Amino acid sequence: MRIVFIGPPGSGKGTQCTRLAKHWSIPHLSTGNMLRETIENSSAEKCAFGTLVSSYINTGRLAPDYLVMPIITKRLAEPDCAAGCLFDGFPRTVIQAQQLDEYLQSLDQRLNLVLSLEVAPEELIRRILLRANTENRADDTPETIAARLQVFDQQTTLVLDYYHGHGIVKRIDGMKSPDEVFSQIIALPL
Ligand code: AP5
Ligand code: MG
């Protein structure tokens, strides 16, 4: 089972994928987490690659496709992804979506579902600012949150259009509590 989670910053992608990965015993692949790990590892090695990646993340811009695709395809080649996985925050551009389709087709695999987590903008900002009190994410500042929301509207909604064309998108009411969102998802026919 392969499910893509698409939603703006703060819509609950990470929260739900963490829980569903345990529920379904499949890996949770978050490109945001992978890129943050790359930055951490690179800074330990004093490598310029991390500086390059953080220049995108810290300003709320998407990392270029040529940086993201090798990271995700390397992870997908690991044996634990053979039976499926949850994609959190990937793909975020139409190019990424097309390249993922090509990659999966080459393995005779496909996506089962794309879940669109829908949450009102004021609630997204409320959640992220609340999280900023306890977590230390460099991109959880008011200016960068605004940039991330704009990038979602301008670039990632095009990915939803792409998947609507494939007829695999289901809308999820992300305004409900985490438990209720989880229940909506596990009730879907897969
Ligand atoms: P990424 O790490 O994916 O961040 P994001 O998309 O901005 O989303 P968040 O992680 O902030 O929110 P979420 O939807 O996971 O919500 P969460 O569950 O945490 O990406 C970061 C950056 O990396 C990007 O801006 C880009 O630069 C780069 N990047 C990543 N992927 C890329 C790609 N494919 N291509 C190019 N660049 C890429 O919830 C948020 C908060 O709300 C939490 O505190 C949570 O406890 C709370 N919460 C969750 N659900 C609920 C609920 N139902 N009710 C109330 N509170 C809730
Ligand atoms: Mg997240």
mmCIF file with all atom_site columns, N, CA and C and ligand atoms in Angstrom, residues 13-15 30 33 36 88 131 137, ligand 2:
data_model
loop_
_atom_site.group_PDB
_atom_site.id
_atom_site.type_symbol
_atom_site.label_atom_id
_atom_site.label_alt_id
_atom_site.label_comp_id
_atom_site.label_asym_id
_atom_site.label_entity_id
_atom_site.label_seq_id
_atom_site.pdbx_PDB_ins_code
_atom_site.Cartn_x
_atom_site.Cartn_y
_atom_site.Cartn_z
_atom_site.occupancy
_atom_site.B_iso_or_equiv
_atom_site.pdbx_formal_charge
_atom_site.auth_seq_id
_atom_site.auth_comp_id
_atom_site.auth_asym_id
_atom_site.auth_atom_id
_atom_site.pdbx_PDB_model_num
ATOM   1  N  N  . LYS A 1 13  ? 0.205  16.220 8.471  1.00 0.00 ? 13  LYS A N  1
ATOM   2  C  CA . LYS A 1 13  ? 0.790  15.117 7.692  1.00 0.00 ? 13  LYS A CA 1
ATOM   3  C  C  . LYS A 1 13  ? 1.658  14.238 8.595  1.00 0.00 ? 13  LYS A C  1
ATOM   4  N  N  . GLY A 1 14  ? 2.582  14.887 9.306  1.00 0.00 ? 14  GLY A N  1
ATOM   5  C  CA . GLY A 1 14  ? 3.511  14.135 10.155 1.00 0.00 ? 14  GLY A CA 1
ATOM   6  C  C  . GLY A 1 14  ? 2.790  13.400 11.279 1.00 0.00 ? 14  GLY A C  1
ATOM   7  N  N  . THR A 1 15  ? 1.832  14.078 11.903 1.00 0.00 ? 15  THR A N  1
ATOM   8  C  CA . THR A 1 15  ? 1.083  13.475 13.018 1.00 0.00 ? 15  THR A CA 1
ATOM   9  C  C  . THR A 1 15  ? 0.375  12.204 12.560 1.00 0.00 ? 15  THR A C  1
ATOM   10 N  N  . SER A 1 30  ? 9.208  10.951 5.247  1.00 0.00 ? 30  SER A N  1
ATOM   11 C  CA . SER A 1 30  ? 9.010  12.402 5.259  1.00 0.00 ? 30  SER A CA 1
ATOM   12 C  C  . SER A 1 30  ? 10.229 13.066 4.626  1.00 0.00 ? 30  SER A C  1
ATOM   13 N  N  . ASN A 1 33  ? 11.767 15.607 7.001  1.00 0.00 ? 33  ASN A N  1
ATOM   14 C  CA . ASN A 1 33  ? 12.671 15.020 8.008  1.00 0.00 ? 33  ASN A CA 1
ATOM   15 C  C  . ASN A 1 33  ? 14.001 14.602 7.369  1.00 0.00 ? 33  ASN A C  1
ATOM   16 N  N  . ARG A 1 36  ? 16.096 17.625 6.790  1.00 0.00 ? 36  ARG A N  1
ATOM   17 C  CA . ARG A 1 36  ? 16.631 18.152 8.066  1.00 0.00 ? 36  ARG A CA 1
ATOM   18 C  C  . ARG A 1 36  ? 17.779 17.266 8.569  1.00 0.00 ? 36  ARG A C  1
ATOM   19 N  N  . ASP A 1 88  ? 5.049  11.503 3.161  1.00 0.00 ? 88  ASP A N  1
ATOM   20 C  CA . ASP A 1 88  ? 4.650  12.708 3.918  1.00 0.00 ? 88  ASP A CA 1
ATOM   21 C  C  . ASP A 1 88  ? 5.367  13.916 3.320  1.00 0.00 ? 88  ASP A C  1
ATOM   22 N  N  . ARG A 1 131 ? 3.468  24.908 18.027 1.00 0.00 ? 131 ARG A N  1
ATOM   23 C  CA . ARG A 1 131 ? 4.571  23.953 17.968 1.00 0.00 ? 131 ARG A CA 1
ATOM   24 C  C  . ARG A 1 131 ? 5.918  24.648 18.166 1.00 0.00 ? 131 ARG A C  1
ATOM   25 N  N  . ARG A 1 137 ? 12.166 24.221 15.155 1.00 0.00 ? 137 ARG A N  1
ATOM   26 C  CA . ARG A 1 137 ? 12.330 24.168 13.704 1.00 0.00 ? 137 ARG A CA 1
ATOM   27 C  C  . ARG A 1 137 ? 12.631 25.559 13.176 1.00 0.00 ? 137 ARG A C  1
HETATM 28 MG MG . MG  B 2 .   ? 5.648  17.467 8.979  1.00 0.00 ? 2   MG  B MG 1
#
